PDB file of N, CA and C in Angstrom:
ATOM      1  N   MET J   1      66.279 116.967  48.559  1.00 87.00           N
ATOM      2  CA  MET J   1      67.139 117.591  49.536  1.00 87.00           C
ATOM      3  C   MET J   1      68.577 117.120  49.275  1.00 87.00           C
ATOM      4  N   PRO J   2      69.518 118.054  49.118  1.00 95.00           N
ATOM      5  CA  PRO J   2      70.886 117.656  48.786  1.00 95.00           C
ATOM      6  C   PRO J   2      71.622 117.016  49.967  1.00 95.00           C
ATOM      7  N   ILE J   3      72.645 116.248  49.628  1.00 97.00           N
ATOM      8  CA  ILE J   3      73.542 115.648  50.618  1.00 97.00           C
ATOM      9  C   ILE J   3      74.915 116.278  50.402  1.00 97.00           C
ATOM     10  N   THR J   4      75.514 116.757  51.489  1.00 97.00           N
ATOM     11  CA  THR J   4      76.865 117.307  51.435  1.00 97.00           C
ATOM     12  C   THR J   4      77.784 116.361  52.188  1.00 97.00           C
ATOM     13  N   ARG J   5      78.858 115.945  51.520  1.00 98.00           N
ATOM     14  CA  ARG J   5      79.820 115.025  52.134  1.00 98.00           C
ATOM     15  C   ARG J   5      81.124 115.774  52.387  1.00 98.00           C
ATOM     16  N   HIS J   6      81.720 115.531  53.549  1.00 98.00           N
ATOM     17  CA  HIS J   6      82.954 116.193  53.944  1.00 98.00           C
ATOM     18  C   HIS J   6      84.080 115.182  54.103  1.00 98.00           C
ATOM     19  N   GLU J   7      85.251 115.588  53.654  1.00 98.00           N
ATOM     20  CA  GLU J   7      86.472 114.797  53.799  1.00 98.00           C
ATOM     21  C   GLU J   7      86.309 113.368  53.296  1.00 98.00           C
ATOM     22  N   PRO J   8      85.912 113.229  52.023  1.00 97.00           N
ATOM     23  CA  PRO J   8      85.777 111.879  51.475  1.00 97.00           C
ATOM     24  C   PRO J   8      87.137 111.210  51.308  1.00 97.00           C
ATOM     25  N   GLY J   9      87.154 109.923  51.544  1.00 96.00           N
ATOM     26  CA  GLY J   9      88.352 109.128  51.355  1.00 96.00           C
ATOM     27  C   GLY J   9      88.051 107.997  50.395  1.00 96.00           C
ATOM     28  N   PRO J  10      88.918 107.017  50.337  1.00 96.00           N
ATOM     29  CA  PRO J  10      88.707 105.924  49.389  1.00 96.00           C
ATOM     30  C   PRO J  10      87.507 105.026  49.714  1.00 96.00           C
ATOM     31  N   ILE J  11      87.103 104.947  50.996  1.00 97.00           N
ATOM     32  CA  ILE J  11      85.980 104.062  51.335  1.00 97.00           C
ATOM     33  C   ILE J  11      84.853 104.739  52.113  1.00 97.00           C
ATOM     34  N   LEU J  12      85.050 105.971  52.577  1.00 97.00           N
ATOM     35  CA  LEU J  12      83.996 106.645  53.339  1.00 97.00           C
ATOM     36  C   LEU J  12      84.257 108.134  53.410  1.00 97.00           C
ATOM     37  N   SER J  13      83.218 108.889  53.769  1.00 98.00           N
ATOM     38  CA  SER J  13      83.339 110.310  54.084  1.00 98.00           C
ATOM     39  C   SER J  13      83.372 110.440  55.596  1.00 98.00           C
ATOM     40  N   GLN J  14      84.108 111.416  56.085  1.00 98.00           N
ATOM     41  CA  GLN J  14      84.182 111.617  57.532  1.00 98.00           C
ATOM     42  C   GLN J  14      82.881 112.190  58.093  1.00 98.00           C
ATOM     43  N   ALA J  15      82.140 112.937  57.265  1.00 98.00           N
ATOM     44  CA  ALA J  15      80.870 113.521  57.704  1.00 98.00           C
ATOM     45  C   ALA J  15      79.953 113.669  56.500  1.00 98.00           C
ATOM     46  N   ALA J  16      78.656 113.626  56.777  1.00 98.00           N
ATOM     47  CA  ALA J  16      77.654 113.856  55.736  1.00 98.00           C
ATOM     48  C   ALA J  16      76.521 114.668  56.354  1.00 98.00           C
ATOM     49  N   GLU J  17      76.029 115.616  55.573  1.00 98.00           N
ATOM     50  CA  GLU J  17      74.892 116.440  55.998  1.00 98.00           C
ATOM     51  C   GLU J  17      73.712 116.146  55.080  1.00 98.00           C
ATOM     52  N   HIS J  18      72.542 115.985  55.680  1.00 98.00           N
ATOM     53  CA  HIS J  18      71.315 115.814  54.920  1.00 98.00           C
ATOM     54  C   HIS J  18      70.231 116.553  55.688  1.00 98.00           C
ATOM     55  N   GLY J  19      69.686 117.575  55.079  1.00 97.00           N
ATOM     56  CA  GLY J  19      68.696 118.388  55.789  1.00 97.00           C
ATOM     57  C   GLY J  19      69.343 119.021  57.006  1.00 97.00           C
ATOM     58  N   ASP J  20      68.694 118.855  58.133  1.00 97.00           N
ATOM     59  CA  ASP J  20      69.198 119.427  59.385  1.00 97.00           C
ATOM     60  C   ASP J  20      69.897 118.393  60.251  1.00 97.00           C
ATOM     61  N   THR J  21      70.408 117.317  59.623  1.00 98.00           N
ATOM     62  CA  THR J  21      71.067 116.249  60.371  1.00 98.00           C
ATOM     63  C   THR J  21      72.488 116.057  59.869  1.00 98.00           C
ATOM     64  N   VAL J  22      73.389 115.821  60.815  1.00 98.00           N
ATOM     65  CA  VAL J  22      74.800 115.583  60.527  1.00 98.00           C
ATOM     66  C   VAL J  22      75.144 114.173  60.988  1.00 98.00           C
ATOM     67  N   TYR J  23      75.791 113.425  60.122  1.00 98.00           N
ATOM     68  CA  TYR J  23      76.210 112.059  60.427  1.00 98.00           C
ATOM     69  C   TYR J  23      77.732 112.005  60.359  1.00 98.00           C
ATOM     70  N   LEU J  24      78.365 111.550  61.416  1.00 98.00           N
ATOM     71  CA  LEU J  24      79.814 111.387  61.398  1.00 98.00           C
ATOM     72  C   LEU J  24      80.172 109.912  61.297  1.00 98.00           C
ATOM     73  N   ALA J  25      81.257 109.643  60.592  1.00 98.00           N
ATOM     74  CA  ALA J  25      81.809 108.291  60.565  1.00 98.00           C
ATOM     75  C   ALA J  25      82.401 108.000  61.938  1.00 98.00           C
ATOM     76  N   GLY J  26      82.693 106.750  62.199  1.00 98.00           N
ATOM     77  CA  GLY J  26      83.386 106.411  63.431  1.00 98.00           C
ATOM     78  C   GLY J  26      84.744 107.091  63.448  1.00 98.00           C
ATOM     79  N   VAL J  27      85.076 107.724  64.567  1.00 98.00           N
ATOM     80  CA  VAL J  27      86.330 108.474  64.690  1.00 98.00           C
ATOM     81  C   VAL J  27      87.247 107.736  65.660  1.00 98.00           C
ATOM     82  N   VAL J  28      88.477 107.514  65.223  1.00 98.00           N
ATOM     83  CA  VAL J  28      89.512 106.942  66.089  1.00 98.00           C
ATOM     84  C   VAL J  28      90.652 107.937  66.181  1.00 98.00           C
ATOM     85  N   ALA J  29      91.463 107.794  67.214  1.00 98.00           N
ATOM     86  CA  ALA J  29      92.609 108.674  67.404  1.00 98.00           C
ATOM     87  C   ALA J  29      93.652 108.417  66.322  1.00 98.00           C
ATOM     88  N   LYS J  30      94.433 109.443  66.022  1.00 98.00           N
ATOM     89  CA  LYS J  30      95.557 109.278  65.101  1.00 98.00           C
ATOM     90  C   LYS J  30      96.795 108.801  65.863  1.00 98.00           C
ATOM     91  N   ASP J  31      96.956 109.292  67.096  1.00 98.00           N
ATOM     92  CA  ASP J  31      98.091 108.890  67.936  1.00 98.00           C
ATOM     93  C   ASP J  31      97.673 107.687  68.775  1.00 98.00           C
ATOM     94  N   LEU J  32      97.938 106.507  68.272  1.00 98.00           N
ATOM     95  CA  LEU J  32      97.487 105.281  68.935  1.00 98.00           C
ATOM     96  C   LEU J  32      98.444 104.813  70.025  1.00 98.00           C
ATOM     97  N   LYS J  33      99.438 105.633  70.352  1.00 98.00           N
ATOM     98  CA  LYS J  33     100.326 105.309  71.475  1.00 98.00           C
ATOM     99  C   LYS J  33      99.746 105.821  72.795  1.00 98.00           C
ATOM    100  N   LYS J  34      98.717 106.659  72.703  1.00 98.00           N
ATOM    101  CA  LYS J  34      98.077 107.209  73.899  1.00 98.00           C
ATOM    102  C   LYS J  34      97.250 106.136  74.587  1.00 98.00           C
ATOM    103  N   ASP J  35      96.991 106.343  75.893  1.00 98.00           N
ATOM    104  CA  ASP J  35      96.092 105.450  76.625  1.00 98.00           C
ATOM    105  C   ASP J  35      94.654 105.783  76.236  1.00 98.00           C
ATOM    106  N   VAL J  36      93.695 105.065  76.815  1.00 98.00           N
ATOM    107  CA  VAL J  36      92.293 105.249  76.410  1.00 98.00           C
ATOM    108  C   VAL J  36      91.803 106.672  76.685  1.00 98.00           C
ATOM    109  N   LYS J  37      92.250 107.288  77.770  1.00 98.00           N
ATOM    110  CA  LYS J  37      91.834 108.668  78.027  1.00 98.00           C
ATOM    111  C   LYS J  37      92.379 109.608  76.963  1.00 98.00           C
ATOM    112  N   GLY J  38      93.648 109.447  76.636  1.00 98.00           N
ATOM    113  CA  GLY J  38      94.254 110.297  75.614  1.00 98.00           C
ATOM    114  C   GLY J  38      93.614 110.097  74.254  1.00 98.00           C
ATOM    115  N   GLN J  39      93.343 108.845  73.905  1.00 98.00           N
ATOM    116  CA  GLN J  39      92.674 108.586  72.629  1.00 98.00           C
ATOM    117  C   GLN J  39      91.273 109.172  72.621  1.00 98.00           C
ATOM    118  N   THR J  40      90.548 109.047  73.730  1.00 98.00           N
ATOM    119  CA  THR J  40      89.184 109.595  73.799  1.00 98.00           C
ATOM    120  C   THR J  40      89.210 111.106  73.651  1.00 98.00           C
ATOM    121  N   GLU J  41      90.155 111.769  74.312  1.00 98.00           N
ATOM    122  CA  GLU J  41      90.274 113.227  74.184  1.00 98.00           C
ATOM    123  C   GLU J  41      90.511 113.622  72.729  1.00 98.00           C
ATOM    124  N   GLU J  42      91.400 112.890  72.054  1.00 98.00           N
ATOM    125  CA  GLU J  42      91.694 113.180  70.651  1.00 98.00           C
ATOM    126  C   GLU J  42      90.470 112.947  69.764  1.00 98.00           C
ATOM    127  N   VAL J  43      89.773 111.861  70.005  1.00 98.00           N
ATOM    128  CA  VAL J  43      88.571 111.542  69.225  1.00 98.00           C
ATOM    129  C   VAL J  43      87.515 112.635  69.410  1.00 98.00           C
ATOM    130  N   LEU J  44      87.282 113.054  70.642  1.00 98.00           N
ATOM    131  CA  LEU J  44      86.252 114.060  70.902  1.00 98.00           C
ATOM    132  C   LEU J  44      86.636 115.415  70.312  1.00 98.00           C
ATOM    133  N   ALA J  45      87.919 115.741  70.307  1.00 98.00           N
ATOM    134  CA  ALA J  45      88.363 116.985  69.669  1.00 98.00           C
ATOM    135  C   ALA J  45      88.102 116.931  68.158  1.00 98.00           C
ATOM    136  N   ASP J  46      88.332 115.770  67.556  1.00 98.00           N
ATOM    137  CA  ASP J  46      88.057 115.627  66.125  1.00 98.00           C
ATOM    138  C   ASP J  46      86.551 115.684  65.845  1.00 98.00           C
ATOM    139  N   ILE J  47      85.759 115.122  66.742  1.00 98.00           N
ATOM    140  CA  ILE J  47      84.299 115.221  66.607  1.00 98.00           C
ATOM    141  C   ILE J  47      83.868 116.681  66.688  1.00 98.00           C
ATOM    142  N   ASP J  48      84.424 117.444  67.635  1.00 98.00           N
ATOM    143  CA  ASP J  48      84.123 118.884  67.716  1.00 98.00           C
ATOM    144  C   ASP J  48      84.440 119.572  66.395  1.00 98.00           C
ATOM    145  N   ARG J  49      85.604 119.263  65.824  1.00 98.00           N
ATOM    146  CA  ARG J  49      86.036 119.879  64.564  1.00 98.00           C
ATOM    147  C   ARG J  49      85.068 119.545  63.429  1.00 98.00           C
ATOM    148  N   LEU J  50      84.718 118.271  63.302  1.00 98.00           N
ATOM    149  CA  LEU J  50      83.816 117.859  62.229  1.00 98.00           C
ATOM    150  C   LEU J  50      82.419 118.446  62.404  1.00 98.00           C
ATOM    151  N   LEU J  51      81.915 118.453  63.634  1.00 98.00           N
ATOM    152  CA  LEU J  51      80.590 119.041  63.865  1.00 98.00           C
ATOM    153  C   LEU J  51      80.582 120.527  63.516  1.00 98.00           C
ATOM    154  N   ALA J  52      81.625 121.251  63.916  1.00 98.00           N
ATOM    155  CA  ALA J  52      81.711 122.683  63.602  1.00 98.00           C
ATOM    156  C   ALA J  52      81.740 122.901  62.091  1.00 98.00           C
ATOM    157  N   LYS J  53      82.477 122.060  61.377  1.00 97.00           N
ATOM    158  CA  LYS J  53      82.550 122.154  59.919  1.00 97.00           C
ATOM    159  C   LYS J  53      81.163 122.014  59.297  1.00 97.00           C
ATOM    160  N   CYS J  54      80.289 121.260  59.958  1.00 98.00           N
ATOM    161  CA  CYS J  54      78.933 121.010  59.451  1.00 98.00           C
ATOM    162  C   CYS J  54      77.891 121.945  60.064  1.00 98.00           C
ATOM    163  N   GLY J  55      78.325 122.916  60.855  1.00 97.00           N
ATOM    164  CA  GLY J  55      77.387 123.858  61.460  1.00 97.00           C
ATOM    165  C   GLY J  55      76.661 123.312  62.671  1.00 97.00           C
ATOM    166  N   SER J  56      77.309 122.404  63.392  1.00 98.00           N
ATOM    167  CA  SER J  56      76.705 121.807  64.584  1.00 98.00           C
ATOM    168  C   SER J  56      77.694 121.876  65.746  1.00 98.00           C
ATOM    169  N   SER J  57      77.326 121.252  66.845  1.00 98.00           N
ATOM    170  CA  SER J  57      78.198 121.232  68.028  1.00 98.00           C
ATOM    171  C   SER J  57      77.779 120.085  68.942  1.00 98.00           C
ATOM    172  N   LYS J  58      78.590 119.848  69.963  1.00 98.00           N
ATOM    173  CA  LYS J  58      78.308 118.740  70.876  1.00 98.00           C
ATOM    174  C   LYS J  58      76.968 118.902  71.599  1.00 98.00           C
ATOM    175  N   SER J  59      76.481 120.123  71.761  1.00 98.00           N
ATOM    176  CA  SER J  59      75.190 120.324  72.427  1.00 98.00           C
ATOM    177  C   SER J  59      74.028 119.834  71.562  1.00 98.00           C
ATOM    178  N   LYS J  60      74.316 119.534  70.285  1.00 98.00           N
ATOM    179  CA  LYS J  60      73.268 119.088  69.364  1.00 98.00           C
ATOM    180  C   LYS J  60      73.400 117.612  68.994  1.00 98.00           C
ATOM    181  N   VAL J  61      74.310 116.901  69.676  1.00 98.00           N
ATOM    182  CA  VAL J  61      74.462 115.472  69.397  1.00 98.00           C
ATOM    183  C   VAL J  61      73.201 114.754  69.855  1.00 98.00           C
ATOM    184  N   LEU J  62      72.621 113.980  68.955  1.00 98.00           N
ATOM    185  CA  LEU J  62      71.405 113.223  69.243  1.00 98.00           C
ATOM    186  C   LEU J  62      71.718 111.811  69.716  1.00 98.00           C
ATOM    187  N   GLN J  63      72.712 111.189  69.064  1.00 98.00           N
ATOM    188  CA  GLN J  63      73.023 109.785  69.328  1.00 98.00           C
ATOM    189  C   GLN J  63      74.528 109.581  69.220  1.00 98.00           C
ATOM    190  N   ALA J  64      75.069 108.764  70.125  1.00 98.00           N
ATOM    191  CA  ALA J  64      76.483 108.384  70.063  1.00 98.00           C
ATOM    192  C   ALA J  64      76.594 106.879  70.207  1.00 98.00           C
ATOM    193  N   THR J  65      77.472 106.304  69.402  1.00 98.00           N
ATOM    194  CA  THR J  65      77.816 104.897  69.539  1.00 98.00           C
ATOM    195  C   THR J  65      79.310 104.851  69.838  1.00 98.00           C
ATOM    196  N   ILE J  66      79.655 104.165  70.912  1.00 98.00           N
ATOM    197  CA  ILE J  66      81.051 104.095  71.357  1.00 98.00           C
ATOM    198  C   ILE J  66      81.460 102.636  71.416  1.00 98.00           C
ATOM    199  N   TRP J  67      82.617 102.369  70.814  1.00 98.00           N
ATOM    200  CA  TRP J  67      83.191 101.030  70.881  1.00 98.00           C
ATOM    201  C   TRP J  67      84.501 101.125  71.648  1.00 98.00           C
ATOM    202  N   VAL J  68      84.687 100.264  72.631  1.00 98.00           N
ATOM    203  CA  VAL J  68      85.959 100.142  73.351  1.00 98.00           C
ATOM    204  C   VAL J  68      86.459  98.716  73.148  1.00 98.00           C
ATOM    205  N   THR J  69      87.767  98.556  73.040  1.00 98.00           N
ATOM    206  CA  THR J  69      88.323  97.228  72.784  1.00 98.00           C
ATOM    207  C   THR J  69      88.323  96.352  74.024  1.00 98.00           C
ATOM    208  N   ASP J  70      88.194  96.976  75.181  1.00 97.00           N
ATOM    209  CA  ASP J  70      88.143  96.252  76.452  1.00 97.00           C
ATOM    210  C   ASP J  70      87.130  96.980  77.327  1.00 97.00           C
ATOM    211  N   ILE J  71      86.091  96.300  77.741  1.00 97.00           N
ATOM    212  CA  ILE J  71      85.020  96.963  78.496  1.00 97.00           C
ATOM    213  C   ILE J  71      85.542  97.579  79.791  1.00 97.00           C
ATOM    214  N   ARG J  72      86.699  97.114  80.270  1.00 97.00           N
ATOM    215  CA  ARG J  72      87.299  97.734  81.458  1.00 97.00           C
ATOM    216  C   ARG J  72      87.767  99.157  81.162  1.00 97.00           C
ATOM    217  N   ASN J  73      87.886  99.521  79.890  1.00 97.00           N
ATOM    218  CA  ASN J  73      88.245 100.890  79.515  1.00 97.00           C
ATOM    219  C   ASN J  73      87.039 101.824  79.482  1.00 97.00           C
ATOM    220  N   ARG J  74      85.866 101.279  79.748  1.00 98.00           N
ATOM    221  CA  ARG J  74      84.651 102.106  79.730  1.00 98.00           C
ATOM    222  C   ARG J  74      84.715 103.211  80.779  1.00 98.00           C
ATOM    223  N   ALA J  75      85.154 102.874  81.993  1.00 98.00           N
ATOM    224  CA  ALA J  75      85.197 103.873  83.075  1.00 98.00           C
ATOM    225  C   ALA J  75      86.163 105.022  82.752  1.00 98.00           C
ATOM    226  N   PRO J  76      87.417 104.753  82.358  1.00 98.00           N
ATOM    227  CA  PRO J  76      88.281 105.886  82.030  1.00 98.00           C
ATOM    228  C   PRO J  76      87.810 106.666  80.799  1.00 98.00           C
ATOM    229  N   MET J  77      87.230 105.988  79.818  1.00 98.00           N
ATOM    230  CA  MET J  77      86.672 106.685  78.668  1.00 98.00           C
ATOM    231  C   MET J  77      85.538 107.596  79.125  1.00 98.00           C
ATOM    232  N   ASN J  78      84.685 107.089  80.036  1.00 98.00           N
ATOM    233  CA  ASN J  78      83.563 107.887  80.541  1.00 98.00           C
ATOM    234  C   ASN J  78      84.021 109.124  81.308  1.00 98.00           C
ATOM    235  N   GLU J  79      85.178 109.060  81.962  1.00 98.00           N
ATOM    236  CA  GLU J  79      85.704 110.252  82.649  1.00 98.00           C
ATOM    237  C   GLU J  79      85.900 111.384  81.647  1.00 98.00           C
ATOM    238  N   VAL J  80      86.485 111.053  80.514  1.00 98.00           N
ATOM    239  CA  VAL J  80      86.725 112.056  79.478  1.00 98.00           C
ATOM    240  C   VAL J  80      85.406 112.464  78.828  1.00 98.00           C
ATOM    241  N   TRP J  81      84.556 111.497  78.515  1.00 98.00           N
ATOM    242  CA  TRP J  81      83.252 111.771  77.914  1.00 98.00           C
ATOM    243  C   TRP J  81      82.444 112.729  78.790  1.00 98.00           C
ATOM    244  N   THR J  82      82.416 112.485  80.093  1.00 98.00           N
ATOM    245  CA  THR J  82      81.620 113.301  81.020  1.00 98.00           C
ATOM    246  C   THR J  82      82.113 114.749  81.049  1.00 98.00           C
ATOM    247  N   ARG J  83      83.408 114.953  80.940  1.00 98.00           N
ATOM    248  CA  ARG J  83      83.951 116.322  80.897  1.00 98.00           C
ATOM    249  C   ARG J  83      83.587 117.006  79.577  1.00 98.00           C
ATOM    250  N   TRP J  84      83.460 116.227  78.504  1.00 98.00           N
ATOM    251  CA  TRP J  84      83.222 116.789  77.172  1.00 98.00           C
ATOM    252  C   TRP J  84      81.751 117.052  76.888  1.00 98.00           C
ATOM    253  N   VAL J  85      80.890 116.112  77.207  1.00 98.00           N
ATOM    254  CA  VAL J  85      79.489 116.179  76.805  1.00 98.00           C
ATOM    255  C   VAL J  85      78.776 117.352  77.486  1.00 98.00           C
ATOM    256  N   ASP J  86      77.791 117.926  76.793  1.00 97.00           N
ATOM    257  CA  ASP J  86      76.981 119.007  77.367  1.00 97.00           C
ATOM    258  C   ASP J  86      75.977 118.385  78.340  1.00 97.00           C
ATOM    259  N   PRO J  87      76.124 118.613  79.642  1.00 97.00           N
ATOM    260  CA  PRO J  87      75.256 117.951  80.624  1.00 97.00           C
ATOM    261  C   PRO J  87      73.782 118.330  80.510  1.00 97.00           C
ATOM    262  N   LYS J  88      73.482 119.441  79.852  1.00 97.00           N
ATOM    263  CA  LYS J  88      72.090 119.848  79.674  1.00 97.00           C
ATOM    264  C   LYS J  88      71.474 119.252  78.411  1.00 97.00           C
ATOM    265  N   ASN J  89      72.317 118.636  77.587  1.00 98.00           N
ATOM    266  CA  ASN J  89      71.850 118.087  76.315  1.00 98.00           C
ATOM    267  C   ASN J  89      72.479 116.719  76.073  1.00 98.00           C
ATOM    268  N   LEU J  90      72.237 115.794  76.976  1.00 98.00           N
ATOM    269  CA  LEU J  90      72.836 114.464  76.864  1.00 98.00           C
ATOM    270  C   LEU J  90      72.196 113.679  75.718  1.00 98.00           C
ATOM    271  N   PRO J  91      73.035 113.112  74.849  1.00 98.00           N
ATOM    272  CA  PRO J  91      72.488 112.306  73.759  1.00 98.00           C
ATOM    273  C   PRO J  91      72.123 110.908  74.237  1.00 98.00           C
ATOM    274  N   VAL J  92      71.377 110.198  73.426  1.00 98.00           N
ATOM    275  CA  VAL J  92      71.219 108.764  73.663  1.00 98.00           C
ATOM    276  C   VAL J  92      72.557 108.142  73.291  1.00 98.00           C
ATOM    277  N   ARG J  93      72.875 106.993  73.914  1.00 98.00           N
ATOM    278  CA  ARG J  93      74.218 106.469  73.717  1.00 98.00           C
ATOM    279  C   ARG J  93      74.271 104.975  73.954  1.00 98.00           C
ATOM    280  N   ALA J  94      75.151 104.319  73.224  1.00 98.00           N
ATOM    281  CA  ALA J  94      75.484 102.923  73.478  1.00 98.00           C
ATOM    282  C   ALA J  94      76.999 102.836  73.586  1.00 98.00           C
ATOM    283  N   CYS J  95      77.482 101.954  74.444  1.00 98.00           N
ATOM    284  CA  CYS J  95      78.910 101.703  74.576  1.00 98.00           C
ATOM    285  C   CYS J  95      79.091 100.195  74.656  1.00 98.00           C
ATOM    286  N   VAL J  96      79.837  99.646  73.695  1.00 98.00           N
ATOM    287  CA  VAL J  96      80.021  98.203  73.642  1.00 98.00           C
ATOM    288  C   VAL J  96      81.489  97.850  73.435  1.00 98.00           C
ATOM    289  N   GLU J  97      81.837  96.654  73.830  1.00 98.00           N
ATOM    290  CA  GLU J  97      83.177  96.138  73.600  1.00 98.00           C
ATOM    291  C   GLU J  97      83.232  95.515  72.211  1.00 98.00           C
ATOM    292  N   ALA J  98      84.306  95.824  71.473  1.00 98.00           N
ATOM    293  CA  ALA J  98      84.449  95.279  70.114  1.00 98.00           C
ATOM    294  C   ALA J  98      85.904  95.355  69.678  1.00 98.00           C
ATOM    295  N   LYS J  99      86.272  94.470  68.757  1.00 97.00           N
ATOM    296  CA  LYS J  99      87.565  94.584  68.101  1.00 97.00           C
ATOM    297  C   LYS J  99      87.480  95.733  67.109  1.00 97.00           C
ATOM    298  N   LEU J 100      88.523  96.538  67.048  1.00 97.00           N
ATOM    299  CA  LEU J 100      88.566  97.625  66.074  1.00 97.00           C
ATOM    300  C   LEU J 100      89.536  97.253  64.958  1.00 97.00           C
ATOM    301  N   ALA J 101      89.450  97.949  63.838  1.00 95.00           N
ATOM    302  CA  ALA J 101      90.263  97.612  62.667  1.00 95.00           C
ATOM    303  C   ALA J 101      91.763  97.661  62.973  1.00 95.00           C
ATOM    304  N   ASP J 102      92.193  98.658  63.752  1.00 96.00           N
ATOM    305  CA  ASP J 102      93.593  98.749  64.152  1.00 96.00           C
ATOM    306  C   ASP J 102      93.699  98.240  65.584  1.00 96.00           C
ATOM    307  N   PRO J 103      94.508  97.238  65.852  1.00 95.00           N
ATOM    308  CA  PRO J 103      94.587  96.679  67.203  1.00 95.00           C
ATOM    309  C   PRO J 103      95.135  97.652  68.253  1.00 95.00           C
ATOM    310  N   ASN J 104      95.740  98.771  67.814  1.00 98.00           N
ATOM    311  CA  ASN J 104      96.236  99.768  68.765  1.00 98.00           C
ATOM    312  C   ASN J 104      95.179 100.807  69.121  1.00 98.00           C
ATOM    313  N   ALA J 105      94.095 100.852  68.383  1.00 98.00           N
ATOM    314  CA  ALA J 105      92.998 101.767  68.693  1.00 98.00           C
ATOM    315  C   ALA J 105      92.222 101.194  69.877  1.00 98.00           C
ATOM    316  N   LEU J 106      91.960 102.025  70.855  1.00 98.00           N
ATOM    317  CA  LEU J 106      91.264 101.582  72.066  1.00 98.00           C
ATOM    318  C   LEU J 106      89.811 102.028  72.118  1.00 98.00           C
ATOM    319  N   VAL J 107      89.467 103.064  71.341  1.00 98.00           N
ATOM    320  CA  VAL J 107      88.106 103.604  71.366  1.00 98.00           C
ATOM    321  C   VAL J 107      87.770 104.176  69.989  1.00 98.00           C
ATOM    322  N   GLU J 108      86.514 104.010  69.606  1.00 98.00           N
ATOM    323  CA  GLU J 108      85.982 104.613  68.385  1.00 98.00           C
ATOM    324  C   GLU J 108      84.610 105.170  68.725  1.00 98.00           C
ATOM    325  N   ILE J 109      84.331 106.374  68.244  1.00 98.00           N
ATOM    326  CA  ILE J 109      83.047 107.028  68.544  1.00 98.00           C
ATOM    327  C   ILE J 109      82.427 107.543  67.258  1.00 98.00           C
ATOM    328  N   MET J 110      81.130 107.304  67.100  1.00 98.00           N
ATOM    329  CA  MET J 110      80.366 107.779  65.961  1.00 98.00           C
ATOM    330  C   MET J 110      79.153 108.527  66.500  1.00 98.00           C
ATOM    331  N   VAL J 111      78.848 109.688  65.915  1.00 98.00           N
ATOM    332  CA  VAL J 111      77.698 110.463  66.395  1.00 98.00           C
ATOM    333  C   VAL J 111      76.807 110.898  65.239  1.00 98.00           C
ATOM    334  N   ILE J 112      75.567 111.168  65.597  1.00 98.00           N
ATOM    335  CA  ILE J 112      74.585 111.802  64.731  1.00 98.00           C
ATOM    336  C   ILE J 112      74.134 113.050  65.493  1.00 98.00           C
ATOM    337  N   ALA J 113      74.068 114.173  64.790  1.00 98.00           N
ATOM    338  CA  ALA J 113      73.711 115.437  65.450  1.00 98.00           C
ATOM    339  C   ALA J 113      72.748 116.236  64.606  1.00 98.00           C
ATOM    340  N   ALA J 114      72.009 117.114  65.268  1.00 98.00           N
ATOM    341  CA  ALA J 114      71.178 118.095  64.576  1.00 98.00           C
ATOM    342  C   ALA J 114      72.059 119.282  64.227  1.00 98.00           C
ATOM    343  N   LYS J 115      71.605 120.072  63.279  1.00 97.00           N
ATOM    344  CA  LYS J 115      72.358 121.300  62.942  1.00 97.00           C
ATOM    345  C   LYS J 115      71.952 122.425  63.862  1.00 97.00           C
TER     346      LYS J 115
END
């Protein structure tokens, strides 16, 4: 079964397809001057774009891993997440506090989805 990689960079691909499964790399906002809600909105829009490129959508997300740099940002991030996620097709999810590679990034999200 072939593997299709999308938007490869020097150390990772932004997305990979294998069979009927789509794997996204962790996505962070490009505009790191935004607050956690703004960064989350940007991240989720990029996830929508990548999933569409792979023939999937948020209604097919199976698993999400979310990292926030301060667990107190979980509630405002969840406000944006709740507006975005398909309430009839909620994925399994983890949300943990962690340092991110860029100290200005407040949230990073990685998903696995069906096609």
